[in-house]
Amino acid sequence: MSEDRPTMTVAAQCLLTGITLPLEREIKRQLTIDNPQYRAAKKYGRWIGKGVRPELKYYQPVPGGLRFPRGFANQAVLLCREMLGCDPRIVDQRRLAQEIEICFRGSLRNYQQEAVDKALNRSFGVIEAGTGSGKTVMALALVAARRQPSLVIVHTKELLYQWQARVQEFLGVEPALIGDGRFALAAVTIAIVNTARKRLQELVPHFGQLIVDECHRVPANLFTDVVSSFDCHYLLGLSATAFRSDNELTKLIYFYMGDRIHRVDKRKLVATGAILAPEIIRSNTCFTYRYRGDYQALIKALVTHEGRNQQIIDDIVMMAREPDCGTILVVSDRVSHCQLFADKLQARGLRVALLTGKVAPELRAAIVDEVQTGKVDVLAATLQLISEGFDCSGLSTLFLTTPISFEGRLLQVIGRIMRPAENKRARVFDYVDQNIPTLVRSARARALVLSDL
């Protein structure tokens, strides 16, 4: 093969030199995305400041070539092969730390072993697996197999302590924690992203593997500021769904973490008993509203509509009186709506817990314990808090009280009731606001997602 082929140096980022102008243009095109913030401002007639650009460019021109995120490396190789007829020469400068002595103390289901085996054949990429699949367990099996000091990045305090418990259980070691007033380093370290961002110089030299949990939920600047700083040999992204609500920015996951390594088939999760397939119950509502394009005003009217709320409350009370019902999960994207349900249901004699951003973090663990021990009939929670980092098999029936159109968020919240438990029956109550065309479309989108469960 010709010695004048391109050279790709792989470290914290990739540097590709010796490429042709057409190839450079194509890489630039693929690493440029529309700015959702700019597009939304234009759509709704908002003021656009000088700092809001129409496009976001995830490359940096350098003399003789381009620098770009490491996760795009495989795509760059394929483009070289397609447009130049050759692979680039690879200069691997990624960090391998001294190996750690660690053993995996669990056992993997067949679908988990399949995902782990595929990941072991790749040094970076994303595993996509739904709630209840055991993503944490798969990641810890990879930590043991790769024997590299590993940093796990999470975005909430709840996930920090959930990972701590799993590391103790499946690796038999005490992980170090970064965040919630702590900073320590160990063979396995778990860090809240906002704290880790402030201590990158101390963190980077210590690790040979970086794991990003719920990588579809972390802020976009996690990738640009944090992931791009690590030159560790291994990168692993974990996601229940690789969709982001700011859809264009979904590409960032793959730009920075690498291609999707494996997607766990939801049917395998049901077949093995890892999750329960939910029963879907749909009800039409009496809600009416003259919609003129202001979606926030529409939702405000919806959550304060007495007839609609009473319909939902009556359904919840009826369900709560069924034997072996378990704890009912009522979700809304408005705190005031959750509070309304809590007040009304308590007045009907039900034991209700409220989980919103106003609840102190130290009290959230107590709420989980109460749900698990059967002390709560109804948990009213905001979508933001219940979507991730809430691991509780006691939740059985879900009431979707506000429309959810984003598939990723819908799958996350439904996952809360799909964890198996003895005598448990999973059910989802979805409300269709049949008089509002835009909400009917949202309901149809949900129906497509729900039909695939």
Coordinates of C-alpha atoms in Angstrom, one line a residue:
M1 CA 0.0 0.0 0.0
S2 CA 1.2 3.5 -0.8
E3 CA 3.2 5.3 1.9
D4 CA 1.5 8.6 1.1
R5 CA -1.8 7.4 2.5
P6 CA -3.3 9.5 5.3
T7 CA -2.3 9.2 8.9
M8 CA -4.8 9.1 11.8
T9 CA -3.4 9.7 15.2
V10 CA -5.8 8.5 17.9
A11 CA -5.6 10.0 21.5
A12 CA -8.1 12.0 23.4
Q13 CA -9.2 13.2 19.9
C14 CA -8.4 12.1 16.4
L15 CA -6.0 13.9 14.1
L16 CA -6.3 13.0 10.4
T17 CA -3.6 14.4 8.1
G18 CA -2.6 13.9 4.5
I19 CA -6.2 13.8 3.1
T20 CA -7.6 15.2 -0.1
L21 CA -9.8 18.3 -0.3
P22 CA -13.0 16.3 -1.2
L23 CA -12.5 13.9 1.7
E24 CA -11.9 16.9 4.1
R25 CA -15.1 18.5 2.8
E26 CA -17.1 15.3 3.4
I27 CA -15.8 14.8 7.0
K28 CA -16.6 18.4 7.7
R29 CA -20.1 17.9 6.3
Q30 CA -20.8 14.9 8.4
L31 CA -19.5 16.6 11.6
T32 CA -21.7 19.6 11.1
I33 CA -25.2 19.6 12.5
D34 CA -28.1 22.1 12.7
N35 CA -28.2 24.0 16.0
P36 CA -31.5 23.1 17.7
Q37 CA -31.4 26.2 19.8
Y38 CA -31.1 28.4 16.7
R39 CA -33.8 26.5 14.9
A40 CA -36.2 26.8 17.8
A41 CA -35.5 30.6 18.1
K42 CA -36.2 31.1 14.4
K43 CA -39.4 29.0 14.6
Y44 CA -40.9 30.8 17.5
G45 CA -39.7 34.3 16.6
R46 CA -37.3 34.6 19.6
W47 CA -34.3 37.0 19.7
I48 CA -31.1 35.3 18.4
G49 CA -28.0 36.5 20.1
K50 CA -24.6 36.7 18.4
G51 CA -23.5 33.6 20.3
V52 CA -26.2 31.3 18.8
R53 CA -24.9 29.9 15.5
P54 CA -27.1 28.3 12.8
E55 CA -24.8 25.3 12.7
L56 CA -22.5 23.4 15.2
K57 CA -19.2 22.2 13.9
Y58 CA -17.5 19.3 15.6
Y59 CA -14.1 19.5 13.9
Q60 CA -11.1 21.8 14.0
P61 CA -9.0 22.5 10.9
V62 CA -5.3 22.2 11.5
P63 CA -2.3 22.5 9.2
G64 CA -2.5 19.5 6.8
G65 CA -5.7 18.0 8.1
L66 CA -8.5 17.9 10.6
R67 CA -9.0 17.2 14.3
F68 CA -12.3 15.7 15.4
P69 CA -13.9 13.6 18.2
R70 CA -12.5 10.1 18.7
G71 CA -15.9 8.4 18.3
F72 CA -15.9 9.4 14.6
A73 CA -12.7 7.4 14.0
N74 CA -14.4 4.4 12.4
Q75 CA -16.5 6.6 10.1
A76 CA -13.3 8.4 9.1
V77 CA -11.6 5.1 8.2
L78 CA -14.6 4.1 6.1
L79 CA -14.6 7.4 4.3
C80 CA -10.9 7.0 3.6
R81 CA -11.5 3.6 2.2
E82 CA -14.4 4.8 0.1
M83 CA -12.9 8.0 -1.3
L84 CA -9.2 7.2 -1.4
G85 CA -9.2 3.4 -1.8
C86 CA -7.0 2.8 1.3
D87 CA -7.2 2.8 5.1
P88 CA -5.2 5.5 7.0
R89 CA -2.1 4.6 8.9
I90 CA -3.1 4.5 12.5
V91 CA -0.9 6.0 15.3
D92 CA -2.4 4.8 18.6
Q93 CA -1.6 7.2 21.5
R94 CA -4.4 6.1 23.8
R95 CA -3.6 5.6 27.4
L96 CA -3.4 2.1 29.0
A97 CA -2.9 2.2 32.7
Q98 CA -1.4 -0.4 34.9
E99 CA -3.8 -3.4 35.1
I100 CA -5.9 -3.9 38.2
E101 CA -6.7 -7.1 40.0
I102 CA -10.5 -7.4 39.9
C103 CA -13.0 -10.2 39.4
F104 CA -16.6 -10.2 38.3
R105 CA -18.8 -11.9 40.9
G106 CA -22.0 -12.2 39.1
S107 CA -23.5 -14.2 36.3
L108 CA -24.8 -12.8 33.0
R109 CA -27.9 -13.7 31.1
N110 CA -27.4 -14.8 27.5
Y111 CA -28.4 -11.4 26.0
Q112 CA -26.0 -9.7 28.5
Q113 CA -23.1 -12.0 27.5
E114 CA -23.8 -11.3 23.9
A115 CA -23.5 -7.5 24.5
V116 CA -20.4 -7.9 26.5
D117 CA -18.7 -10.1 23.9
K118 CA -19.4 -7.6 21.2
A119 CA -18.1 -4.8 23.3
L120 CA -14.9 -6.7 24.0
N121 CA -14.2 -6.7 20.2
R122 CA -14.4 -2.8 20.1
S123 CA -12.4 -0.4 22.2
F124 CA -15.1 2.3 22.1
G125 CA -18.8 2.5 21.4
V126 CA -22.3 2.5 22.8
I127 CA -24.4 -0.3 24.2
E128 CA -28.1 0.4 23.9
A129 CA -30.3 -1.6 26.3
G130 CA -33.7 -0.8 27.8
T131 CA -34.6 -0.3 31.4
G132 CA -34.3 -3.6 33.4
S133 CA -31.7 -5.1 31.0
G134 CA -28.8 -4.7 33.5
K135 CA -26.6 -2.2 31.8
T136 CA -24.7 -1.6 35.0
V137 CA -24.0 -5.3 35.4
M138 CA -22.8 -5.5 31.7
A139 CA -20.5 -2.5 32.2
L140 CA -19.0 -4.0 35.4
A141 CA -18.3 -7.3 33.6
L142 CA -16.4 -5.2 31.0
V143 CA -14.4 -3.5 33.8
A144 CA -13.3 -6.9 35.1
A145 CA -12.5 -8.2 31.6
R146 CA -10.5 -5.2 30.6
R147 CA -8.7 -4.9 33.9
Q148 CA -8.2 -1.1 33.5
P149 CA -8.8 1.6 36.2
S150 CA -12.3 2.8 35.2
L151 CA -14.1 6.1 35.7
V152 CA -17.9 6.0 35.5
I153 CA -19.6 9.3 34.7
V154 CA -23.2 9.8 35.9
H155 CA -25.5 12.9 36.0
T156 CA -27.4 12.5 39.3
K157 CA -26.6 11.8 42.9
E158 CA -29.0 8.9 42.9
L159 CA -27.1 7.2 40.1
L160 CA -23.8 7.8 42.0
Y161 CA -25.0 5.7 44.9
Q162 CA -26.7 3.1 42.8
W163 CA -23.4 2.5 41.0
Q164 CA -21.6 2.4 44.3
A165 CA -23.9 -0.4 45.5
R166 CA -23.5 -2.4 42.2
V167 CA -19.7 -2.2 42.3
Q168 CA -19.7 -3.5 45.8
E169 CA -22.0 -6.3 44.9
F170 CA -20.5 -7.4 41.5
L171 CA -16.8 -6.5 41.8
G172 CA -16.4 -6.9 45.6
V173 CA -14.5 -3.7 45.9
E174 CA -15.2 -0.3 47.4
P175 CA -15.4 2.3 44.6
A176 CA -14.2 5.9 45.1
L177 CA -16.8 8.6 44.7
I178 CA -16.5 12.1 43.2
G179 CA -19.5 14.4 43.9
D180 CA -21.8 15.1 46.9
G181 CA -18.9 16.6 48.8
R182 CA -16.5 13.7 48.0
F183 CA -13.4 13.4 46.0
A184 CA -11.3 10.2 45.9
L185 CA -9.7 8.0 43.3
A186 CA -9.6 4.2 43.1
A187 CA -9.5 1.3 40.7
V188 CA -13.2 2.0 40.1
T189 CA -14.3 5.6 40.5
I190 CA -17.8 7.0 40.1
A191 CA -18.2 10.7 39.4
I192 CA -21.1 13.1 39.0
V193 CA -20.3 14.9 35.7
N194 CA -20.5 18.5 37.1
T195 CA -17.9 17.7 39.7
A196 CA -15.7 15.7 37.4
R197 CA -15.6 18.6 34.9
K198 CA -13.8 20.8 37.5
R199 CA -11.1 18.2 38.2
L200 CA -10.2 16.9 34.8
Q201 CA -6.4 17.4 35.1
E202 CA -6.4 15.1 38.2
L203 CA -8.7 12.5 36.6
V204 CA -7.3 12.0 33.1
P205 CA -3.9 10.4 33.9
H206 CA -5.5 7.9 36.3
F207 CA -7.8 5.9 34.0
G208 CA -7.6 3.5 31.1
Q209 CA -11.4 3.3 30.6
L210 CA -14.2 5.9 30.7
I211 CA -17.9 4.8 31.0
V212 CA -20.7 7.3 30.5
D213 CA -24.0 6.2 32.0
E214 CA -27.3 7.3 30.4
C215 CA -25.3 9.1 27.7
H216 CA -28.5 10.3 26.0
R217 CA -29.3 12.3 29.1
V218 CA -26.1 14.1 29.9
P219 CA -25.6 17.7 28.8
A220 CA -24.1 18.2 25.3
N221 CA -21.1 20.0 26.8
L222 CA -20.2 16.8 28.7
F223 CA -19.0 15.4 25.4
T224 CA -17.2 18.6 24.2
D225 CA -15.7 19.4 27.6
V226 CA -15.2 16.1 29.4
V227 CA -15.2 13.1 27.2
S228 CA -12.9 14.8 24.7
S229 CA -10.3 15.4 27.4
F230 CA -9.7 11.7 28.1
D231 CA -7.1 9.8 26.2
C232 CA -8.0 6.5 27.9
H233 CA -7.9 3.4 25.7
Y234 CA -11.5 2.4 26.2
L235 CA -14.7 4.4 26.0
L236 CA -18.1 2.9 26.7
G237 CA -21.5 4.7 26.5
L238 CA -24.6 3.2 28.1
S239 CA -28.1 4.2 27.2
A240 CA -31.6 2.9 27.5
T241 CA -32.3 4.7 24.3
A242 CA -29.8 6.6 22.2
F243 CA -32.4 9.2 21.3
R244 CA -32.0 12.7 22.7
S245 CA -34.9 15.2 23.0
D246 CA -32.8 17.7 21.0
N247 CA -32.8 15.3 18.2
E248 CA -29.9 16.6 16.1
L249 CA -27.6 16.3 19.1
T250 CA -28.2 12.6 19.1
K251 CA -25.2 12.5 16.7
L252 CA -23.0 13.8 19.5
I253 CA -23.3 10.5 21.3
Y254 CA -21.7 8.7 18.4
F255 CA -19.3 11.5 17.5
Y256 CA -17.7 11.3 20.9
M257 CA -18.5 7.7 22.2
G258 CA -18.3 5.8 19.0
D259 CA -20.8 3.7 17.0
R260 CA -23.5 1.6 18.6
I261 CA -21.8 -1.7 19.5
H262 CA -25.0 -3.5 20.3
R263 CA -28.7 -3.0 20.9
V264 CA -30.4 -5.5 23.2
D265 CA -33.7 -6.7 21.7
K266 CA -36.6 -5.9 24.1
R267 CA -38.3 -9.2 23.2
K268 CA -35.3 -11.0 24.7
L269 CA -35.8 -9.1 27.9
V270 CA -39.5 -10.1 28.1
A271 CA -38.7 -13.7 27.1
T272 CA -36.1 -14.1 29.8
G273 CA -38.2 -12.5 32.5
A274 CA -35.9 -9.5 32.9
I275 CA -38.8 -7.2 32.3
L276 CA -42.6 -7.4 32.1
A277 CA -44.6 -6.6 29.0
P278 CA -47.2 -3.9 30.1
E279 CA -50.9 -3.9 29.3
I280 CA -51.9 -0.6 27.7
I281 CA -55.3 1.0 28.6
R282 CA -56.3 4.1 26.6
S283 CA -59.1 6.5 27.5
N284 CA -60.4 9.5 25.7
T285 CA -60.8 12.7 27.7
C286 CA -63.3 15.6 27.6
F287 CA -60.6 18.3 27.4
T288 CA -61.3 21.0 24.9
Y289 CA -59.1 24.1 24.0
R290 CA -58.8 26.5 21.1
Y291 CA -55.1 25.8 20.2
R292 CA -53.3 28.7 18.4
G293 CA -49.8 27.5 18.4
D294 CA -48.8 28.2 22.0
Y295 CA -48.0 24.7 23.3
Q296 CA -47.1 25.8 26.8
A297 CA -50.5 27.6 27.2
L298 CA -52.2 24.4 25.9
I299 CA -50.4 22.3 28.6
K300 CA -51.2 24.8 31.3
A301 CA -54.9 24.6 30.4
L302 CA -54.7 20.8 30.2
V303 CA -53.2 20.3 33.7
T304 CA -55.8 22.7 35.3
H305 CA -58.8 21.2 33.5
E306 CA -61.1 19.9 36.3
G307 CA -63.0 17.3 34.3
R308 CA -59.8 15.7 32.9
N309 CA -58.1 15.6 36.3
Q310 CA -61.2 14.1 37.9
Q311 CA -61.3 11.4 35.3
I312 CA -57.7 10.5 36.0
I313 CA -58.2 10.6 39.8
D314 CA -61.3 8.3 39.6
D315 CA -59.3 5.8 37.5
I316 CA -56.4 5.8 40.0
V317 CA -58.7 5.2 42.9
M318 CA -60.4 2.4 41.1
M319 CA -57.1 0.8 40.3
A320 CA -55.7 1.2 43.8
R321 CA -58.6 -0.8 45.2
E322 CA -57.7 -3.8 43.1
P323 CA -56.0 -6.7 45.1
D324 CA -52.2 -7.0 44.6
C325 CA -52.1 -3.6 42.8
G326 CA -48.7 -2.6 44.0
T327 CA -47.7 1.1 43.9
I328 CA -49.3 3.2 41.2
L329 CA -46.9 5.7 39.5
V330 CA -48.6 9.0 38.4
V331 CA -46.3 11.2 36.2
S332 CA -46.7 14.7 34.9
D333 CA -44.2 17.3 33.6
R334 CA -45.6 20.0 36.0
V335 CA -44.9 20.1 39.7
S336 CA -48.2 21.7 40.4
H337 CA -50.0 18.9 38.6
C338 CA -48.2 16.3 40.8
Q339 CA -49.1 18.3 43.9
L340 CA -52.8 18.4 42.8
F341 CA -52.9 14.6 42.4
A342 CA -51.2 14.1 45.7
D343 CA -53.7 16.3 47.5
K344 CA -56.8 14.9 45.9
L345 CA -55.8 11.2 46.2
Q346 CA -54.8 11.7 49.9
A347 CA -58.3 13.1 50.4
R348 CA -59.7 9.9 48.9
G349 CA -57.9 7.9 51.6
L350 CA -54.8 6.7 49.6
R351 CA -51.3 6.8 50.9
V352 CA -49.4 9.1 48.6
A353 CA -45.7 10.0 48.2
L354 CA -44.6 13.1 46.2
L355 CA -41.4 13.1 44.2
T356 CA -40.5 16.4 42.5
G357 CA -37.5 18.7 42.3
K358 CA -38.6 20.3 45.6
V359 CA -38.0 17.0 47.5
A360 CA -34.6 17.0 49.1
P361 CA -32.2 14.4 47.6
E362 CA -31.7 12.7 51.0
L363 CA -35.5 12.1 51.2
R364 CA -35.7 10.4 47.8
A365 CA -34.1 7.2 49.0
A366 CA -36.6 7.0 51.9
I367 CA -39.4 7.3 49.3
V368 CA -37.9 4.3 47.4
D369 CA -37.8 2.3 50.6
E370 CA -41.5 3.1 51.3
V371 CA -42.5 2.0 47.8
Q372 CA -40.5 -1.2 48.1
T373 CA -42.0 -2.1 51.4
G374 CA -45.6 -1.5 50.3
K375 CA -46.2 1.6 52.4
V376 CA -47.2 3.8 49.4
D377 CA -50.3 3.3 47.3
V378 CA -49.5 6.1 44.8
L379 CA -46.3 7.8 43.9
A380 CA -46.8 11.2 42.1
A381 CA -43.7 12.2 40.3
T382 CA -42.4 14.6 37.7
L383 CA -41.1 13.1 34.4
Q384 CA -37.7 14.6 35.0
L385 CA -37.1 12.9 38.3
I386 CA -38.6 9.5 37.6
S387 CA -37.1 9.0 34.1
E388 CA -33.7 7.9 35.3
G389 CA -31.9 6.9 38.5
F390 CA -35.0 5.5 40.1
D391 CA -34.6 1.8 40.6
C392 CA -37.7 0.3 42.2
S393 CA -39.5 -2.9 41.3
G394 CA -42.5 -2.0 43.5
L395 CA -44.1 0.3 40.9
S396 CA -46.7 -1.6 38.9
T397 CA -49.2 0.7 37.1
L398 CA -48.3 3.9 35.2
F399 CA -50.6 6.8 34.6
L400 CA -49.4 9.2 31.9
T401 CA -51.2 12.4 32.8
T402 CA -49.5 14.8 30.4
P403 CA -48.7 14.1 26.8
I404 CA -45.2 12.7 26.1
S405 CA -44.1 13.0 22.4
F406 CA -40.4 12.2 22.8
E407 CA -39.9 8.5 22.3
G408 CA -36.8 8.3 24.5
R409 CA -38.4 9.9 27.5
L410 CA -41.6 7.7 27.1
L411 CA -39.5 4.5 27.0
Q412 CA -37.6 5.6 30.1
V413 CA -40.7 6.3 32.2
I414 CA -42.5 3.1 31.1
G415 CA -39.4 1.2 32.1
R416 CA -40.1 2.2 35.7
I417 CA -43.0 -0.3 35.9
M418 CA -41.5 -3.1 33.8
R419 CA -39.2 -4.5 36.5
P420 CA -40.4 -7.9 37.5
A421 CA -41.7 -8.7 41.0
E422 CA -43.8 -11.5 42.5
N423 CA -47.5 -11.4 41.4
K424 CA -46.9 -8.1 39.6
R425 CA -48.9 -7.0 36.6
A426 CA -47.6 -4.1 34.6
R427 CA -50.2 -1.6 33.2
V428 CA -50.0 1.8 31.4
F429 CA -53.0 4.2 31.4
D430 CA -52.7 6.7 28.5
Y431 CA -55.1 9.6 28.0
V432 CA -56.0 10.7 24.5
D433 CA -57.2 14.3 24.2
Q434 CA -59.4 13.6 21.2
N435 CA -60.6 17.1 20.7
I436 CA -57.1 18.6 20.1
P437 CA -55.5 17.6 16.8
T438 CA -51.9 18.2 18.0
L439 CA -52.5 16.1 21.1
V440 CA -54.1 13.3 19.0
R441 CA -50.9 13.2 16.9
S442 CA -48.9 12.9 20.1
A443 CA -51.1 10.1 21.2
R444 CA -50.6 8.3 17.9
A445 CA -46.8 8.6 18.3
R446 CA -47.1 7.1 21.8
A447 CA -49.2 4.3 20.5
L448 CA -46.5 3.3 18.0
V449 CA -43.9 3.2 20.7
L450 CA -46.2 1.3 23.1
S451 CA -47.1 -1.3 20.4
D452 CA -43.5 -2.3 20.2
L453 CA -43.2 -3.2 23.9

